mmCIF file of C-alpha atoms in Angstrom:
data_model
loop_
_atom_site.group_PDB
_atom_site.id
_atom_site.type_symbol
_atom_site.label_atom_id
_atom_site.label_comp_id
_atom_site.label_asym_id
_atom_site.label_seq_id
_atom_site.Cartn_x
_atom_site.Cartn_y
_atom_site.Cartn_z
ATOM 1 C CA MET G 1 0.000 0.000 0.000
ATOM 2 C CA ALA G 2 1.231 3.486 -0.725
ATOM 3 C CA ARG G 3 2.482 5.376 2.298
ATOM 4 C CA HIS G 4 -0.090 8.060 1.618
ATOM 5 C CA LEU G 5 -3.840 7.507 1.925
ATOM 6 C CA ARG G 6 -3.587 4.017 3.426
ATOM 7 C CA PHE G 7 -6.814 2.550 4.829
ATOM 8 C CA VAL G 8 -8.922 5.037 2.895
ATOM 9 C CA ALA G 9 -9.891 3.203 -0.258
ATOM 10 C CA ARG G 10 -11.367 -0.306 -0.329
ATOM 11 C CA THR G 11 -11.926 -0.226 3.442
ATOM 12 C CA VAL G 12 -15.045 -1.285 5.329
ATOM 13 C CA MET G 13 -15.561 -0.724 9.061
ATOM 14 C CA VAL G 14 -16.945 -3.636 11.064
ATOM 15 C CA GLU G 15 -20.197 -2.723 12.793
ATOM 16 C CA ASN G 16 -21.104 -4.390 16.113
ATOM 17 C CA GLY G 17 -18.742 -7.280 15.535
ATOM 18 C CA ASN G 18 -20.540 -8.309 12.344
ATOM 19 C CA VAL G 19 -17.454 -9.410 10.423
ATOM 20 C CA ASP G 20 -19.394 -11.486 7.867
ATOM 21 C CA GLY G 21 -21.607 -8.558 6.948
ATOM 22 C CA ALA G 22 -18.603 -6.296 6.580
ATOM 23 C CA TYR G 23 -16.843 -8.845 4.358
ATOM 24 C CA LYS G 24 -19.977 -9.223 2.236
ATOM 25 C CA THR G 25 -20.199 -5.437 1.873
ATOM 26 C CA LEU G 26 -16.565 -5.283 0.853
ATOM 27 C CA ASN G 27 -17.066 -8.065 -1.698
ATOM 28 C CA ARG G 28 -20.140 -6.385 -3.115
ATOM 29 C CA LEU G 29 -18.304 -3.064 -3.479
ATOM 30 C CA LEU G 30 -15.345 -4.755 -5.155
ATOM 31 C CA THR G 31 -17.530 -6.637 -7.660
ATOM 32 C CA GLN G 32 -19.460 -3.469 -8.434
ATOM 33 C CA GLU G 33 -16.215 -1.662 -9.126
ATOM 34 C CA GLY G 34 -15.057 -4.585 -11.282
ATOM 35 C CA ILE G 35 -11.888 -5.200 -9.258
ATOM 36 C CA ILE G 36 -12.516 -8.895 -8.581
ATOM 37 C CA ASP G 37 -13.269 -9.440 -12.264
ATOM 38 C CA THR G 38 -10.041 -7.716 -13.292
ATOM 39 C CA VAL G 39 -7.948 -9.675 -10.810
ATOM 40 C CA LYS G 40 -9.358 -13.010 -12.037
ATOM 41 C CA ARG G 41 -8.773 -12.054 -15.657
ATOM 42 C CA LYS G 42 -5.217 -10.875 -15.109
ATOM 43 C CA ARG G 43 -4.139 -14.113 -13.485
ATOM 44 C CA TYR G 44 -3.237 -15.468 -16.916
ATOM 45 C CA PHE G 45 -2.335 -13.435 -19.958
ATOM 46 C CA GLU G 46 -5.191 -12.667 -22.331
ATOM 47 C CA LYS G 47 -4.083 -12.362 -25.938
ATOM 48 C CA PRO G 48 -5.194 -9.177 -27.721
ATOM 49 C CA CYS G 49 -7.349 -11.140 -30.191
ATOM 50 C CA ARG G 50 -9.177 -12.848 -27.316
ATOM 51 C CA GLU G 51 -9.492 -9.494 -25.531
ATOM 52 C CA ARG G 52 -11.142 -7.900 -28.598
ATOM 53 C CA GLN G 53 -13.543 -10.859 -28.918
ATOM 54 C CA ARG G 54 -14.458 -10.642 -25.238
ATOM 55 C CA LYS G 55 -15.041 -6.861 -25.354
ATOM 56 C CA ASN G 56 -17.238 -7.225 -28.430
ATOM 57 C CA PHE G 57 -19.222 -10.017 -26.781
ATOM 58 C CA GLU G 58 -19.650 -8.020 -23.558
ATOM 59 C CA SER G 59 -20.881 -4.928 -25.391
ATOM 60 C CA CYS G 60 -23.411 -6.975 -27.388
ATOM 61 C CA ARG G 61 -24.544 -8.675 -24.184
ATOM 62 C CA ARG G 62 -24.920 -5.318 -22.437
ATOM 63 C CA ILE G 63 -27.022 -3.909 -25.289
ATOM 64 C CA TYR G 64 -29.216 -7.005 -25.324
ATOM 65 C CA HIS G 65 -29.827 -6.960 -21.580
ATOM 66 C CA MET G 66 -30.577 -3.214 -21.493
ATOM 67 C CA GLU G 67 -33.062 -3.508 -24.348
ATOM 68 C CA MET G 68 -34.702 -6.539 -22.776
ATOM 69 C CA ALA G 69 -35.030 -4.764 -19.435
ATOM 70 C CA ARG G 70 -36.567 -1.755 -21.225
ATOM 71 C CA LYS G 71 -38.992 -4.037 -23.040
ATOM 72 C CA ILE G 72 -40.037 -5.826 -19.865
ATOM 73 C CA ALA G 73 -40.488 -2.550 -18.006
ATOM 74 C CA PHE G 74 -42.604 -1.215 -20.868
ATOM 75 C CA ILE G 75 -44.785 -4.315 -21.106
ATOM 76 C CA SER G 76 -45.295 -4.554 -17.354
ATOM 77 C CA LYS G 77 -46.632 -0.980 -17.253
ATOM 78 C CA THR G 78 -50.366 -1.640 -16.806
ATOM 79 C CA ASN G 79 -51.657 1.607 -15.309
ATOM 80 C CA ARG G 80 -51.528 4.452 -17.775
ATOM 81 C CA ASP G 81 -53.795 7.400 -18.367
ATOM 82 C CA ASP G 82 -56.260 6.984 -21.228
ATOM 83 C CA PRO G 83 -54.551 7.806 -24.565
ATOM 84 C CA TRP G 84 -57.870 7.978 -26.455
ATOM 85 C CA VAL G 85 -59.603 10.578 -24.310
ATOM 86 C CA GLY G 86 -63.121 11.328 -25.544
ATOM 87 C CA CYS G 87 -63.417 8.505 -28.085
ATOM 88 C CA MET H 1 -14.188 5.595 -7.939
ATOM 89 C CA PHE H 2 -14.772 4.250 -4.420
ATOM 90 C CA LYS H 3 -12.160 6.667 -3.096
ATOM 91 C CA LEU H 4 -13.907 9.562 -4.844
ATOM 92 C CA ASN H 5 -17.255 8.410 -3.449
ATOM 93 C CA SER H 6 -15.782 8.090 0.041
ATOM 94 C CA ILE H 7 -14.171 11.535 -0.174
ATOM 95 C CA LEU H 8 -17.445 13.034 -1.454
ATOM 96 C CA THR H 9 -19.586 11.404 1.219
ATOM 97 C CA HIS H 10 -16.984 12.305 3.815
ATOM 98 C CA SER H 11 -17.062 15.936 2.721
ATOM 99 C CA VAL H 12 -20.865 15.786 2.810
ATOM 100 C CA SER H 13 -20.791 14.337 6.326
ATOM 101 C CA ASN H 14 -18.233 17.037 7.297
ATOM 102 C CA VAL H 15 -20.576 19.723 6.002
ATOM 103 C CA CYS H 16 -23.449 18.126 7.906
ATOM 104 C CA ARG H 17 -21.375 17.983 11.076
ATOM 105 C CA GLN H 18 -20.401 21.655 10.705
ATOM 106 C CA LEU H 19 -24.038 22.563 10.081
ATOM 107 C CA ALA H 20 -25.123 20.671 13.179
ATOM 108 C CA SER H 21 -22.389 22.211 15.324
ATOM 109 C CA SER H 22 -23.210 25.741 14.088
ATOM 110 C CA LEU H 23 -26.875 25.159 14.758
ATOM 111 C CA SER H 24 -26.234 23.892 18.287
ATOM 112 C CA ALA H 25 -24.082 27.001 18.867
ATOM 113 C CA ASN H 26 -26.819 29.389 17.626
ATOM 114 C CA GLY H 27 -29.783 27.566 19.099
ATOM 115 C CA SER H 28 -32.269 29.493 16.948
ATOM 116 C CA SER H 29 -35.364 27.968 15.407
ATOM 117 C CA LEU H 30 -35.037 27.649 11.628
ATOM 118 C CA CYS H 31 -36.748 25.776 8.847
ATOM 119 C CA LEU H 32 -37.724 22.116 9.067
ATOM 120 C CA GLN H 33 -34.554 20.724 7.474
ATOM 121 C CA ARG H 34 -32.268 22.375 9.991
ATOM 122 C CA THR H 35 -34.337 21.142 12.939
ATOM 123 C CA LEU H 36 -34.147 17.621 11.496
ATOM 124 C CA TRP H 37 -30.368 17.910 11.279
ATOM 125 C CA SER H 38 -30.137 19.180 14.859
ATOM 126 C CA SER H 39 -32.207 16.264 16.165
ATOM 127 C CA ALA H 40 -30.053 13.853 14.176
ATOM 128 C CA ALA H 41 -26.908 15.430 15.644
ATOM 129 C CA ARG H 42 -28.348 15.201 19.167
ATOM 130 C CA LEU H 43 -29.218 11.512 18.581
ATOM 131 C CA GLN H 44 -25.703 10.848 17.370
ATOM 132 C CA GLN H 45 -24.199 12.541 20.377
ATOM 133 C CA THR H 46 -26.372 10.576 22.805
ATOM 134 C CA ASN H 47 -25.784 7.208 21.115
ATOM 135 C CA SER H 48 -22.342 5.950 20.167
ATOM 136 C CA VAL H 49 -20.963 7.784 17.150
ATOM 137 C CA LYS H 50 -20.252 4.455 15.442
ATOM 138 C CA THR H 51 -23.529 4.569 13.471
ATOM 139 C CA ASP H 52 -22.337 7.762 11.785
ATOM 140 C CA LYS H 53 -19.229 6.206 10.239
ATOM 141 C CA ASP H 54 -20.575 2.827 9.175
ATOM 142 C CA PRO H 55 -18.746 2.255 5.910
ATOM 143 C CA LEU H 56 -16.069 4.920 6.118
ATOM 144 C CA PRO H 57 -12.858 4.648 8.127
ATOM 145 C CA PRO H 58 -11.562 7.655 10.101
ATOM 146 C CA LEU H 59 -9.278 9.595 7.798
ATOM 147 C CA PRO H 60 -5.750 10.227 9.097
ATOM 148 C CA GLY H 61 -6.125 13.989 8.647
ATOM 149 C CA GLN H 62 -9.216 14.563 10.734
ATOM 150 C CA ASP H 63 -9.722 13.641 14.399
ATOM 151 C CA SER H 64 -12.592 11.279 15.220
ATOM 152 C CA PRO H 65 -13.869 10.405 18.703
ATOM 153 C CA LEU H 66 -13.739 6.648 17.987
ATOM 154 C CA ARG H 67 -11.329 4.687 20.133
ATOM 155 C CA TRP H 68 -10.695 0.968 20.366
ATOM 156 C CA GLY H 69 -9.038 -0.114 23.588
ATOM 157 C CA GLY H 70 -7.974 3.477 24.116
ATOM 158 C CA LYS H 71 -6.208 3.624 20.752
ATOM 159 C CA LYS H 72 -7.039 5.732 17.734
ATOM 160 C CA PHE H 73 -7.660 4.059 14.399
ATOM 161 C CA ASP H 74 -4.167 4.958 13.166
ATOM 162 C CA GLU H 75 -2.467 3.312 16.151
ATOM 163 C CA LEU H 76 -4.206 -0.061 15.937
ATOM 164 C CA PRO H 77 -2.035 -3.021 14.913
ATOM 165 C CA ILE H 78 -2.471 -4.257 11.371
ATOM 166 C CA LEU H 79 -3.015 -7.884 10.443
ATOM 167 C CA TYR H 80 -2.022 -8.735 6.893
ATOM 168 C CA ILE H 81 -3.614 -11.765 5.234
ATOM 169 C CA LYS H 82 -2.037 -12.863 1.980
ATOM 170 C CA ALA H 83 -4.460 -15.334 0.417
ATOM 171 C CA THR H 84 -2.717 -16.924 -2.558
ATOM 172 C CA TYR H 85 -4.159 -19.773 -4.556
ATOM 173 C CA ASN H 86 -1.845 -22.324 -2.910
ATOM 174 C CA ASN H 87 -1.459 -21.008 0.637
ATOM 175 C CA THR H 88 -2.513 -18.357 3.158
ATOM 176 C CA HIS H 89 -0.067 -16.261 5.160
ATOM 177 C CA ILE H 90 -1.042 -14.204 8.191
ATOM 178 C CA GLN H 91 1.243 -11.589 9.722
ATOM 179 C CA LEU H 92 0.460 -9.208 12.552
ATOM 180 C CA THR H 93 2.419 -5.955 12.791
ATOM 181 C CA ASP H 94 1.989 -2.871 14.922
ATOM 182 C CA SER H 95 0.906 0.421 13.389
ATOM 183 C CA VAL H 96 4.517 1.312 12.486
ATOM 184 C CA GLY H 97 5.294 -1.978 10.760
ATOM 185 C CA GLN H 98 7.233 -4.022 13.327
ATOM 186 C CA SER H 99 6.284 -7.668 12.980
ATOM 187 C CA LEU H 100 4.722 -9.310 16.033
ATOM 188 C CA VAL H 101 3.197 -12.630 14.935
ATOM 189 C CA ARG H 102 3.619 -14.644 11.758
ATOM 190 C CA THR H 103 1.638 -17.773 10.875
ATOM 191 C CA SER H 104 0.719 -19.594 7.729
ATOM 192 C CA CYS H 105 -0.939 -22.825 6.716
ATOM 193 C CA GLY H 106 2.520 -24.396 6.392
ATOM 194 C CA THR H 107 3.510 -23.523 9.952
ATOM 195 C CA GLU H 108 0.323 -25.189 11.155
ATOM 196 C CA GLY H 109 1.489 -28.559 9.845
ATOM 197 C CA PHE H 110 -0.439 -28.718 6.591
ATOM 198 C CA LYS H 111 1.397 -29.848 3.490
ATOM 199 C CA ASN H 112 1.032 -29.288 -0.275
ATOM 200 C CA ILE H 113 -2.585 -29.352 -1.368
ATOM 201 C CA LYS H 114 -4.001 -29.215 2.164
ATOM 202 C CA LYS H 115 -2.565 -25.708 2.543
ATOM 203 C CA SER H 116 -4.864 -24.363 -0.158
ATOM 204 C CA THR H 117 -8.059 -25.022 1.783
ATOM 205 C CA PRO H 118 -10.266 -22.719 3.858
ATOM 206 C CA VAL H 119 -9.916 -25.050 6.861
ATOM 207 C CA ALA H 120 -6.146 -24.594 6.921
ATOM 208 C CA ALA H 121 -6.598 -20.822 6.720
ATOM 209 C CA GLN H 122 -9.017 -20.979 9.621
ATOM 210 C CA THR H 123 -6.547 -22.908 11.804
ATOM 211 C CA ALA H 124 -3.845 -20.414 10.870
ATOM 212 C CA GLY H 125 -6.190 -17.602 11.894
ATOM 213 C CA ILE H 126 -6.973 -19.246 15.217
ATOM 214 C CA SER H 127 -3.310 -19.784 16.048
ATOM 215 C CA ALA H 128 -2.452 -16.221 15.001
ATOM 216 C CA ALA H 129 -5.212 -14.888 17.256
ATOM 217 C CA ALA H 130 -3.954 -17.017 20.154
ATOM 218 C CA LYS H 131 -0.384 -15.737 19.746
ATOM 219 C CA ALA H 132 -1.661 -12.169 19.411
ATOM 220 C CA THR H 133 -3.712 -12.335 22.606
ATOM 221 C CA ALA H 134 -0.637 -13.779 24.335
ATOM 222 C CA LYS H 135 1.179 -10.577 23.311
ATOM 223 C CA GLY H 136 -1.704 -8.441 24.561
ATOM 224 C CA VAL H 137 -3.424 -7.424 21.332
ATOM 225 C CA THR H 138 -7.212 -7.126 21.238
ATOM 226 C CA PHE H 139 -8.374 -4.809 18.423
ATOM 227 C CA VAL H 140 -6.894 -5.184 15.006
ATOM 228 C CA ARG H 141 -7.484 -3.915 11.478
ATOM 229 C CA VAL H 142 -7.285 -6.507 8.742
ATOM 230 C CA VAL H 143 -5.715 -6.076 5.310
ATOM 231 C CA VAL H 144 -6.503 -8.806 2.789
ATOM 232 C CA LYS H 145 -4.405 -9.372 -0.295
ATOM 233 C CA GLY H 146 -5.248 -11.842 -3.037
ATOM 234 C CA LEU H 147 -8.227 -13.956 -4.054
ATOM 235 C CA GLY H 148 -7.509 -17.335 -2.569
ATOM 236 C CA PRO H 149 -9.510 -20.002 -0.789
ATOM 237 C CA GLY H 150 -8.511 -18.753 2.645
ATOM 238 C CA ARG H 151 -9.634 -15.179 2.182
ATOM 239 C CA LEU H 152 -12.773 -15.267 4.325
ATOM 240 C CA SER H 153 -12.023 -18.240 6.551
ATOM 241 C CA ALA H 154 -8.820 -16.625 7.859
ATOM 242 C CA ILE H 155 -10.875 -13.679 9.158
ATOM 243 C CA LYS H 156 -13.381 -16.156 10.601
ATOM 244 C CA GLY H 157 -10.538 -17.938 12.348
ATOM 245 C CA LEU H 158 -9.371 -14.665 13.864
ATOM 246 C CA THR H 159 -12.772 -13.936 15.348
ATOM 247 C CA MET H 160 -13.017 -17.541 16.557
ATOM 248 C CA GLY H 161 -9.619 -17.188 18.198
ATOM 249 C CA GLY H 162 -10.849 -14.152 20.106
ATOM 250 C CA LEU H 163 -9.412 -11.173 18.220
ATOM 251 C CA GLU H 164 -11.620 -8.144 17.534
ATOM 252 C CA VAL H 165 -11.689 -7.014 13.905
ATOM 253 C CA VAL H 166 -12.207 -3.273 13.561
ATOM 254 C CA SER H 167 -12.027 -2.825 9.811
ATOM 255 C CA ILE H 168 -11.338 -4.888 6.693
ATOM 256 C CA THR H 169 -9.263 -3.426 3.866
ATOM 257 C CA ASP H 170 -8.644 -4.998 0.518
ATOM 258 C CA ASN H 171 -5.153 -4.497 -0.861
ATOM 259 C CA THR H 172 -5.275 -6.952 -3.776
ATOM 260 C CA PRO H 173 -2.665 -5.811 -6.289
ATOM 261 C CA VAL H 174 -4.291 -4.625 -9.491
ATOM 262 C CA PRO H 175 -1.717 -3.875 -12.182
ATOM 263 C CA HIS H 176 -2.555 -1.118 -14.604
ATOM 264 C CA ASN H 177 -1.117 -3.367 -17.330
ATOM 265 C CA GLY H 178 2.344 -3.764 -15.802
ATOM 266 C CA CYS H 179 4.083 -7.154 -15.860
ATOM 267 C CA ARG H 180 2.873 -9.731 -18.333
ATOM 268 C CA PRO H 181 1.375 -12.724 -16.481
ATOM 269 C CA ARG H 182 2.021 -16.338 -17.466
ATOM 270 C CA LYS H 183 0.274 -17.860 -20.453
ATOM 271 C CA ALA H 184 -3.255 -19.316 -20.253
ATOM 272 C CA ARG H 185 -3.485 -22.951 -19.161
ATOM 273 C CA ARG H 186 -4.633 -25.948 -21.187
ATOM 274 C CA MET H 187 -4.404 -24.667 -24.711
#
């Protein structure tokens, strides 16, 4: 750890002796930041061709999931004000 | 990003604390928001201040009223856990860096593949906690390095051995594309 700003980043305080909860919080924060993913990937070298394939696949997957979530949210909207007022 | 968030929320909490302190100094009746803040500040002062700083550690620059065994956060001993894929090392140092206790799965009598198990890490944690309490250490802040099998069970072993964990830090080395790692397995 750098001599400056130690124990500031990636630190979770333990509340009331709940060490498991604190560890789970830390894990959740790290996965959200993508640190655990990066560490697992950098264990072995990833060739640039494989890296490009993976990035392409992840972007397609992200687009698909966002669009599907939008579609589901739209379809599950049941209460809306009457679009054909007066007819 | 987490550092930025922590600094932002810390600055927000600083502003809130200053607001509350200024309000308690004035004592005048103001709009609803300020009265809410004053009641929150009074609650915090009556209860322990621990609920205020749940996820954030006390920064070295500012003074916080939290003490563990009479020590400030910066003076607590540090317990480093290096959780590799084949083994787990545990070392306890004081706040300066002087080593006090050193255990690992190998020193506990496990060999080869048995060292890379959570059970071995737990026994190493228990023995480290026992040696630490023999030296008179109660509260400790934990620094974890690496994603190995003994990452969580070492901390569990510490609490089972009777040591109080104050905070958990993650110091896993993340290279910003530095050294080239070894090639992928099983081509």
